PDB file of C-alpha atoms in Angstrom:
ATOM      1  CA  ASP U1211     -48.676 -26.518  -2.224  1.00 73.00           C
ATOM      2  CA  VAL U1212     -49.158 -27.314  -5.863  1.00 71.00           C
ATOM      3  CA  LYS U1213     -47.253 -30.363  -6.939  1.00 92.00           C
ATOM      4  CA  VAL U1214     -46.443 -31.009 -10.584  1.00 97.00           C
ATOM      5  CA  THR U1215     -44.572 -34.241 -11.138  1.00 97.00           C
ATOM      6  CA  GLN U1216     -42.696 -35.178 -14.274  1.00 97.00           C
ATOM      7  CA  SER U1217     -42.007 -38.861 -14.611  1.00 90.00           C
ATOM      8  CA  SER U1218     -38.311 -38.643 -15.520  1.00 92.00           C
ATOM      9  CA  ARG U1219     -35.551 -36.202 -14.634  1.00 95.00           C
ATOM     10  CA  TYR U1220     -33.177 -37.445 -17.336  1.00 96.00           C
ATOM     11  CA  LEU U1221     -33.945 -39.435 -20.449  1.00 97.00           C
ATOM     12  CA  VAL U1222     -31.729 -40.693 -23.274  1.00 98.00           C
ATOM     13  CA  LYS U1223     -33.374 -41.960 -26.442  1.00 98.00           C
ATOM     14  CA  ARG U1224     -32.272 -42.923 -29.916  1.00 98.00           C
ATOM     15  CA  THR U1225     -33.230 -41.182 -33.136  1.00 98.00           C
ATOM     16  CA  GLY U1226     -36.508 -42.519 -34.468  1.00 97.00           C
ATOM     17  CA  GLU U1227     -37.800 -43.802 -31.135  1.00 97.00           C
ATOM     18  CA  LYS U1228     -41.265 -42.906 -29.902  1.00 97.00           C
ATOM     19  CA  VAL U1229     -40.911 -40.999 -26.640  1.00 97.00           C
ATOM     20  CA  PHE U1230     -43.486 -40.330 -23.947  1.00 97.00           C
ATOM     21  CA  LEU U1231     -43.053 -37.609 -21.343  1.00 98.00           C
ATOM     22  CA  GLU U1232     -45.572 -37.775 -18.528  1.00 97.00           C
ATOM     23  CA  CYS U1233     -46.782 -35.035 -16.218  1.00 97.00           C
ATOM     24  CA  VAL U1234     -49.192 -35.232 -13.293  1.00 98.00           C
ATOM     25  CA  GLN U1235     -50.607 -32.400 -11.181  1.00 97.00           C
ATOM     26  CA  ASP U1236     -52.466 -32.698  -7.891  1.00 95.00           C
ATOM     27  CA  MET U1237     -54.355 -29.386  -7.738  1.00 92.00           C
ATOM     28  CA  ASP U1238     -57.321 -30.072 -10.006  1.00 93.00           C
ATOM     29  CA  HIS U1239     -56.057 -27.402 -12.416  1.00 95.00           C
ATOM     30  CA  GLU U1240     -57.906 -26.908 -15.687  1.00 94.00           C
ATOM     31  CA  ASN U1241     -54.826 -25.894 -17.652  1.00 94.00           C
ATOM     32  CA  MET U1242     -51.678 -27.838 -18.380  1.00 97.00           C
ATOM     33  CA  PHE U1243     -48.723 -26.859 -20.545  1.00 97.00           C
ATOM     34  CA  TRP U1244     -45.631 -28.297 -22.163  1.00 98.00           C
ATOM     35  CA  TYR U1245     -42.644 -26.022 -22.839  1.00 98.00           C
ATOM     36  CA  ARG U1246     -39.151 -26.686 -24.020  1.00 98.00           C
ATOM     37  CA  GLN U1247     -36.250 -24.578 -22.909  1.00 97.00           C
ATOM     38  CA  ASP U1248     -33.082 -24.077 -24.898  1.00 95.00           C
ATOM     39  CA  PRO U1249     -30.149 -21.726 -24.213  1.00 90.00           C
ATOM     40  CA  GLY U1250     -30.782 -18.296 -25.676  1.00 87.00           C
ATOM     41  CA  LEU U1251     -34.315 -19.180 -26.761  1.00 90.00           C
ATOM     42  CA  GLY U1252     -36.108 -19.174 -23.431  1.00 90.00           C
ATOM     43  CA  LEU U1253     -39.270 -21.171 -22.784  1.00 95.00           C
ATOM     44  CA  ARG U1254     -41.205 -21.977 -25.918  1.00 96.00           C
ATOM     45  CA  LEU U1255     -44.727 -23.353 -25.721  1.00 96.00           C
ATOM     46  CA  ILE U1256     -45.272 -26.663 -27.503  1.00 97.00           C
ATOM     47  CA  TYR U1257     -48.885 -27.475 -26.590  1.00 97.00           C
ATOM     48  CA  PHE U1258     -51.343 -26.651 -23.875  1.00 95.00           C
ATOM     49  CA  SER U1259     -54.645 -28.068 -22.714  1.00 95.00           C
ATOM     50  CA  TYR U1260     -57.497 -26.187 -21.057  1.00 93.00           C
ATOM     51  CA  ASP U1261     -59.691 -29.210 -20.317  1.00 92.00           C
ATOM     52  CA  VAL U1262     -59.764 -32.990 -20.579  1.00 92.00           C
ATOM     53  CA  LYS U1263     -59.348 -34.099 -24.208  1.00 89.00           C
ATOM     54  CA  MET U1264     -58.937 -30.451 -25.275  1.00 92.00           C
ATOM     55  CA  LYS U1265     -55.631 -29.238 -26.635  1.00 94.00           C
ATOM     56  CA  GLU U1266     -54.223 -26.300 -28.496  1.00 94.00           C
ATOM     57  CA  LYS U1267     -51.015 -25.876 -30.411  1.00 95.00           C
ATOM     58  CA  GLY U1268     -48.441 -23.563 -28.983  1.00 94.00           C
ATOM     59  CA  ASP U1269     -45.668 -21.857 -30.878  1.00 93.00           C
ATOM     60  CA  ILE U1270     -43.600 -24.926 -31.836  1.00 96.00           C
ATOM     61  CA  PRO U1271     -45.905 -27.982 -32.116  1.00 97.00           C
ATOM     62  CA  GLU U1272     -44.155 -29.607 -35.081  1.00 97.00           C
ATOM     63  CA  GLY U1273     -42.891 -33.079 -34.274  1.00 97.00           C
ATOM     64  CA  TYR U1274     -44.936 -33.339 -31.078  1.00 98.00           C
ATOM     65  CA  SER U1275     -48.374 -34.488 -30.023  1.00 97.00           C
ATOM     66  CA  VAL U1276     -50.132 -34.531 -26.663  1.00 97.00           C
ATOM     67  CA  SER U1277     -52.749 -36.488 -24.797  1.00 97.00           C
ATOM     68  CA  ARG U1278     -54.989 -35.509 -21.921  1.00 96.00           C
ATOM     69  CA  GLU U1279     -57.339 -38.336 -21.037  1.00 95.00           C
ATOM     70  CA  LYS U1280     -57.615 -37.383 -17.358  1.00 96.00           C
ATOM     71  CA  LYS U1281     -57.626 -33.947 -15.783  1.00 96.00           C
ATOM     72  CA  GLU U1282     -54.507 -34.551 -13.718  1.00 97.00           C
ATOM     73  CA  ARG U1283     -52.328 -36.035 -16.458  1.00 97.00           C
ATOM     74  CA  PHE U1284     -50.848 -34.444 -19.576  1.00 98.00           C
ATOM     75  CA  SER U1285     -48.525 -36.415 -21.824  1.00 97.00           C
ATOM     76  CA  LEU U1286     -46.140 -35.150 -24.472  1.00 98.00           C
ATOM     77  CA  ILE U1287     -45.336 -37.535 -27.296  1.00 98.00           C
ATOM     78  CA  LEU U1288     -42.456 -37.393 -29.706  1.00 97.00           C
ATOM     79  CA  GLU U1289     -43.614 -39.657 -32.517  1.00 94.00           C
ATOM     80  CA  SER U1290     -40.137 -40.134 -33.987  1.00 97.00           C
ATOM     81  CA  ALA U1291     -37.452 -38.484 -31.908  1.00 98.00           C
ATOM     82  CA  SER U1292     -34.816 -36.420 -33.663  1.00 98.00           C
ATOM     83  CA  THR U1293     -31.578 -34.892 -32.419  1.00 98.00           C
ATOM     84  CA  ASN U1294     -33.029 -31.381 -32.656  1.00 97.00           C
ATOM     85  CA  GLN U1295     -35.521 -32.375 -29.973  1.00 98.00           C
ATOM     86  CA  THR U1296     -32.729 -32.681 -27.431  1.00 98.00           C
ATOM     87  CA  SER U1297     -33.797 -30.151 -24.819  1.00 97.00           C
ATOM     88  CA  MET U1298     -35.145 -29.488 -21.341  1.00 97.00           C
ATOM     89  CA  TYR U1299     -38.891 -30.137 -21.245  1.00 98.00           C
ATOM     90  CA  LEU U1300     -40.986 -28.383 -18.629  1.00 98.00           C
ATOM     91  CA  CYS U1301     -44.546 -29.218 -17.712  1.00 98.00           C
ATOM     92  CA  ALA U1302     -46.753 -26.715 -15.880  1.00 97.00           C
ATOM     93  CA  SER U1303     -50.308 -26.423 -14.648  1.00 97.00           C
ATOM     94  CA  SER U1304     -52.548 -23.537 -13.653  1.00 95.00           C
ATOM     95  CA  GLY U1305     -56.029 -22.653 -12.626  1.00 91.00           C
ATOM     96  CA  SER U1306     -58.043 -20.308 -14.795  1.00 87.00           C
ATOM     97  CA  ASN U1307     -56.143 -17.003 -15.205  1.00 84.00           C
ATOM     98  CA  SER U1308     -53.744 -18.040 -12.439  1.00 91.00           C
ATOM     99  CA  PRO U1309     -49.946 -18.379 -12.450  1.00 94.00           C
ATOM    100  CA  LEU U1310     -48.243 -21.467 -13.799  1.00 96.00           C
ATOM    101  CA  HIS U1311     -46.643 -23.993 -11.483  1.00 96.00           C
ATOM    102  CA  PHE U1312     -43.810 -25.995 -12.951  1.00 97.00           C
ATOM    103  CA  GLY U1313     -42.537 -29.516 -12.555  1.00 97.00           C
ATOM    104  CA  ASN U1314     -38.825 -30.220 -12.109  1.00 96.00           C
ATOM    105  CA  GLY U1315     -38.243 -30.733 -15.815  1.00 97.00           C
ATOM    106  CA  THR U1316     -37.063 -33.608 -17.975  1.00 97.00           C
ATOM    107  CA  ARG U1317     -33.729 -33.296 -19.733  1.00 97.00           C
ATOM    108  CA  LEU U1318     -34.076 -35.317 -22.916  1.00 98.00           C
ATOM    109  CA  THR U1319     -31.091 -36.290 -25.011  1.00 98.00           C
ATOM    110  CA  VAL U1320     -31.681 -37.832 -28.428  1.00 98.00           C
ATOM    111  CA  THR U1321     -28.647 -39.564 -29.917  1.00 97.00           C
TER     112      THR U1321
ATOM    113  CA  GLN S 307     -41.836  -8.316 -33.085  1.00 69.00           C
ATOM    114  CA  LYS S 308     -41.589 -10.806 -30.251  1.00 76.00           C
ATOM    115  CA  GLU S 309     -44.642 -11.181 -28.056  1.00 90.00           C
ATOM    116  CA  VAL S 310     -42.651 -10.705 -24.847  1.00 95.00           C
ATOM    117  CA  GLU S 311     -39.247  -9.039 -24.846  1.00 95.00           C
ATOM    118  CA  GLN S 312     -36.582  -8.843 -22.186  1.00 95.00           C
ATOM    119  CA  ASN S 313     -32.985  -7.726 -22.216  1.00 90.00           C
ATOM    120  CA  SER S 314     -30.913 -10.887 -21.851  1.00 87.00           C
ATOM    121  CA  GLY S 315     -28.272  -9.197 -19.696  1.00 88.00           C
ATOM    122  CA  PRO S 316     -26.319 -10.021 -17.725  1.00 94.00           C
ATOM    123  CA  LEU S 317     -27.367  -7.245 -15.420  1.00 96.00           C
ATOM    124  CA  SER S 318     -24.758  -6.777 -12.717  1.00 97.00           C
ATOM    125  CA  VAL S 319     -25.545  -4.917  -9.499  1.00 97.00           C
ATOM    126  CA  PRO S 320     -23.620  -4.627  -6.233  1.00 98.00           C
ATOM    127  CA  GLU S 321     -24.979  -6.262  -3.113  1.00 98.00           C
ATOM    128  CA  GLY S 322     -27.492  -4.018  -1.374  1.00 97.00           C
ATOM    129  CA  ALA S 323     -28.422  -2.100  -4.534  1.00 98.00           C
ATOM    130  CA  ILE S 324     -31.744  -2.019  -6.366  1.00 98.00           C
ATOM    131  CA  ALA S 325     -32.002  -4.295  -9.400  1.00 97.00           C
ATOM    132  CA  SER S 326     -34.454  -3.190 -12.089  1.00 97.00           C
ATOM    133  CA  LEU S 327     -35.685  -5.713 -14.624  1.00 97.00           C
ATOM    134  CA  ASN S 328     -37.866  -4.722 -17.551  1.00 97.00           C
ATOM    135  CA  CYS S 329     -40.219  -6.489 -19.914  1.00 97.00           C
ATOM    136  CA  THR S 330     -42.322  -5.262 -22.833  1.00 97.00           C
ATOM    137  CA  TYR S 331     -45.177  -7.079 -24.524  1.00 96.00           C
ATOM    138  CA  SER S 332     -46.929  -6.654 -27.841  1.00 94.00           C
ATOM    139  CA  ASP S 333     -50.546  -7.763 -27.308  1.00 92.00           C
ATOM    140  CA  ARG S 334     -52.742  -4.994 -25.895  1.00 91.00           C
ATOM    141  CA  GLY S 335     -55.226  -7.643 -24.790  1.00 89.00           C
ATOM    142  CA  SER S 336     -52.752  -9.006 -22.229  1.00 91.00           C
ATOM    143  CA  GLN S 337     -54.256  -9.116 -18.781  1.00 91.00           C
ATOM    144  CA  SER S 338     -52.103 -11.286 -16.537  1.00 94.00           C
ATOM    145  CA  PHE S 339     -48.411 -10.762 -15.907  1.00 96.00           C
ATOM    146  CA  PHE S 340     -45.994 -12.938 -13.992  1.00 97.00           C
ATOM    147  CA  TRP S 341     -42.398 -12.793 -12.864  1.00 98.00           C
ATOM    148  CA  TYR S 342     -40.491 -16.027 -12.347  1.00 98.00           C
ATOM    149  CA  ARG S 343     -37.007 -16.686 -11.013  1.00 98.00           C
ATOM    150  CA  GLN S 344     -34.976 -19.540 -12.398  1.00 97.00           C
ATOM    151  CA  TYR S 345     -31.728 -20.789 -10.906  1.00 97.00           C
ATOM    152  CA  SER S 346     -29.352 -22.685 -13.154  1.00 93.00           C
ATOM    153  CA  GLY S 347     -30.522 -26.269 -13.618  1.00 91.00           C
ATOM    154  CA  LYS S 348     -33.818 -25.661 -11.827  1.00 94.00           C
ATOM    155  CA  SER S 349     -37.344 -25.011 -12.993  1.00 96.00           C
ATOM    156  CA  PRO S 350     -38.929 -21.532 -12.818  1.00 97.00           C
ATOM    157  CA  GLU S 351     -40.523 -20.481  -9.559  1.00 97.00           C
ATOM    158  CA  LEU S 352     -43.154 -17.778  -9.247  1.00 97.00           C
ATOM    159  CA  ILE S 353     -42.104 -14.510  -7.606  1.00 97.00           C
ATOM    160  CA  MET S 354     -45.093 -12.310  -8.287  1.00 96.00           C
ATOM    161  CA  SER S 355     -48.180 -11.898 -10.400  1.00 96.00           C
ATOM    162  CA  ILE S 356     -49.787  -8.567 -11.303  1.00 96.00           C
ATOM    163  CA  TYR S 357     -53.062  -7.897 -13.054  1.00 94.00           C
ATOM    164  CA  SER S 358     -53.786  -4.163 -12.836  1.00 92.00           C
ATOM    165  CA  ASN S 359     -51.878  -0.954 -13.479  1.00 94.00           C
ATOM    166  CA  GLY S 360     -49.627   0.324 -10.747  1.00 94.00           C
ATOM    167  CA  ASP S 361     -47.274  -1.208  -8.232  1.00 96.00           C
ATOM    168  CA  LYS S 362     -47.504  -4.395  -6.234  1.00 96.00           C
ATOM    169  CA  GLU S 363     -45.081  -5.020  -3.413  1.00 97.00           C
ATOM    170  CA  ASP S 364     -44.090  -8.275  -1.740  1.00 96.00           C
ATOM    171  CA  GLY S 365     -41.155  -8.060   0.626  1.00 97.00           C
ATOM    172  CA  ARG S 366     -38.076  -6.900  -1.291  1.00 97.00           C
ATOM    173  CA  PHE S 367     -39.860  -7.289  -4.634  1.00 98.00           C
ATOM    174  CA  THR S 368     -42.039  -4.727  -6.402  1.00 98.00           C
ATOM    175  CA  ALA S 369     -43.788  -5.385  -9.687  1.00 97.00           C
ATOM    176  CA  GLN S 370     -44.883  -2.404 -11.775  1.00 97.00           C
ATOM    177  CA  LEU S 371     -47.389  -2.565 -14.624  1.00 97.00           C
ATOM    178  CA  ASN S 372     -48.126   0.104 -17.214  1.00 96.00           C
ATOM    179  CA  LYS S 373     -50.640  -1.190 -19.740  1.00 94.00           C
ATOM    180  CA  ALA S 374     -50.694   2.026 -21.776  1.00 95.00           C
ATOM    181  CA  SER S 375     -46.977   1.686 -22.448  1.00 95.00           C
ATOM    182  CA  GLN S 376     -47.119  -2.110 -22.527  1.00 96.00           C
ATOM    183  CA  TYR S 377     -44.371  -2.773 -20.045  1.00 95.00           C
ATOM    184  CA  VAL S 378     -43.993  -4.550 -16.771  1.00 97.00           C
ATOM    185  CA  SER S 379     -40.994  -4.290 -14.488  1.00 97.00           C
ATOM    186  CA  LEU S 380     -39.608  -5.964 -11.394  1.00 98.00           C
ATOM    187  CA  LEU S 381     -37.594  -4.123  -8.770  1.00 98.00           C
ATOM    188  CA  ILE S 382     -35.511  -6.037  -6.268  1.00 98.00           C
ATOM    189  CA  ARG S 383     -34.458  -3.930  -3.292  1.00 98.00           C
ATOM    190  CA  ASP S 384     -31.432  -4.715  -1.140  1.00 98.00           C
ATOM    191  CA  SER S 385     -30.195  -7.231  -3.710  1.00 98.00           C
ATOM    192  CA  GLN S 386     -28.436 -10.289  -2.301  1.00 97.00           C
ATOM    193  CA  PRO S 387     -26.008 -12.715  -3.961  1.00 97.00           C
ATOM    194  CA  SER S 388     -28.741 -15.344  -3.598  1.00 97.00           C
ATOM    195  CA  ASP S 389     -30.859 -13.256  -5.997  1.00 98.00           C
ATOM    196  CA  SER S 390     -28.420 -14.103  -8.791  1.00 98.00           C
ATOM    197  CA  ALA S 391     -30.570 -16.005 -11.270  1.00 97.00           C
ATOM    198  CA  THR S 392     -32.432 -15.603 -14.530  1.00 97.00           C
ATOM    199  CA  TYR S 393     -35.691 -13.679 -14.248  1.00 98.00           C
ATOM    200  CA  LEU S 394     -38.476 -14.566 -16.637  1.00 97.00           C
ATOM    201  CA  CYS S 395     -41.396 -12.344 -17.559  1.00 97.00           C
ATOM    202  CA  ALA S 396     -44.597 -14.132 -18.625  1.00 97.00           C
ATOM    203  CA  VAL S 397     -47.809 -12.779 -20.107  1.00 96.00           C
ATOM    204  CA  ARG S 398     -51.295 -14.180 -20.606  1.00 93.00           C
ATOM    205  CA  VAL S 399     -53.748 -12.595 -23.034  1.00 83.00           C
ATOM    206  CA  GLY S 400     -57.193 -12.051 -21.517  1.00 72.00           C
ATOM    207  CA  GLY S 401     -59.778 -14.772 -22.080  1.00 72.00           C
ATOM    208  CA  TYR S 402     -57.136 -17.166 -23.352  1.00 77.00           C
ATOM    209  CA  GLN S 403     -55.045 -19.508 -21.284  1.00 86.00           C
ATOM    210  CA  LYS S 404     -51.846 -19.480 -23.329  1.00 90.00           C
ATOM    211  CA  VAL S 405     -48.887 -18.022 -21.400  1.00 94.00           C
ATOM    212  CA  THR S 406     -45.921 -16.630 -23.309  1.00 95.00           C
ATOM    213  CA  PHE S 407     -42.490 -16.132 -21.757  1.00 96.00           C
ATOM    214  CA  GLY S 408     -39.715 -13.743 -22.521  1.00 95.00           C
ATOM    215  CA  THR S 409     -36.220 -15.137 -22.940  1.00 95.00           C
ATOM    216  CA  GLY S 410     -35.212 -13.939 -19.483  1.00 96.00           C
ATOM    217  CA  THR S 411     -32.736 -11.521 -17.955  1.00 96.00           C
ATOM    218  CA  LYS S 412     -29.725 -12.891 -16.141  1.00 97.00           C
ATOM    219  CA  LEU S 413     -29.036 -11.006 -12.913  1.00 97.00           C
ATOM    220  CA  GLN S 414     -25.689 -11.095 -11.154  1.00 97.00           C
ATOM    221  CA  VAL S 415     -25.425  -9.606  -7.666  1.00 98.00           C
ATOM    222  CA  ILE S 416     -21.803  -8.877  -6.830  1.00 97.00           C
ATOM    223  CA  PRO S 417     -20.829  -9.279  -3.129  1.00 96.00           C
TER     224      PRO S 417
END
């Protein structure tokens, strides 16, 4: 079974803090994704990566950056957290043209 | 026009009935289609993937794809209360690894 592990289930940060969300997958997948999910808005893609050190912007990249130094790890960075970044963050991985497998999610609250 | 559209529901069906969930997409280059189920507070889990026109059956679930009309549907036969969840449609454009989700349809199965 594919396992996608997100480092934190719940996180509370203050406005202006730099926040790191970590995601690790164990299936040697080429692709990794970061989504946020908000009520009524569904899953919105922030960034994705199709190879080590390669990244592409999704639909809502503003205020976020990512890092993929190793194939199994994909990090989402909030350079200066703001209250409108309070959300559920979901990491996923997939093989080429294959379905996504999700981690358990990180509920981030920015106060 | 949204890339992937779903009726938000809720769709209410009695136990034992057939639930029909629909999804339309805008990009004619879309080649991979996925249905996910998401329980409240949990991350999405894959139900089915479909890649070619026609029907694909897996137990009580049938996915239907019509590329000419740009829609994909999910039928759930003999609906059970445990099927009550939000169902997410996801689409990947061919040759590109980005996956876009609809906002989901909430299904309620009434005992």
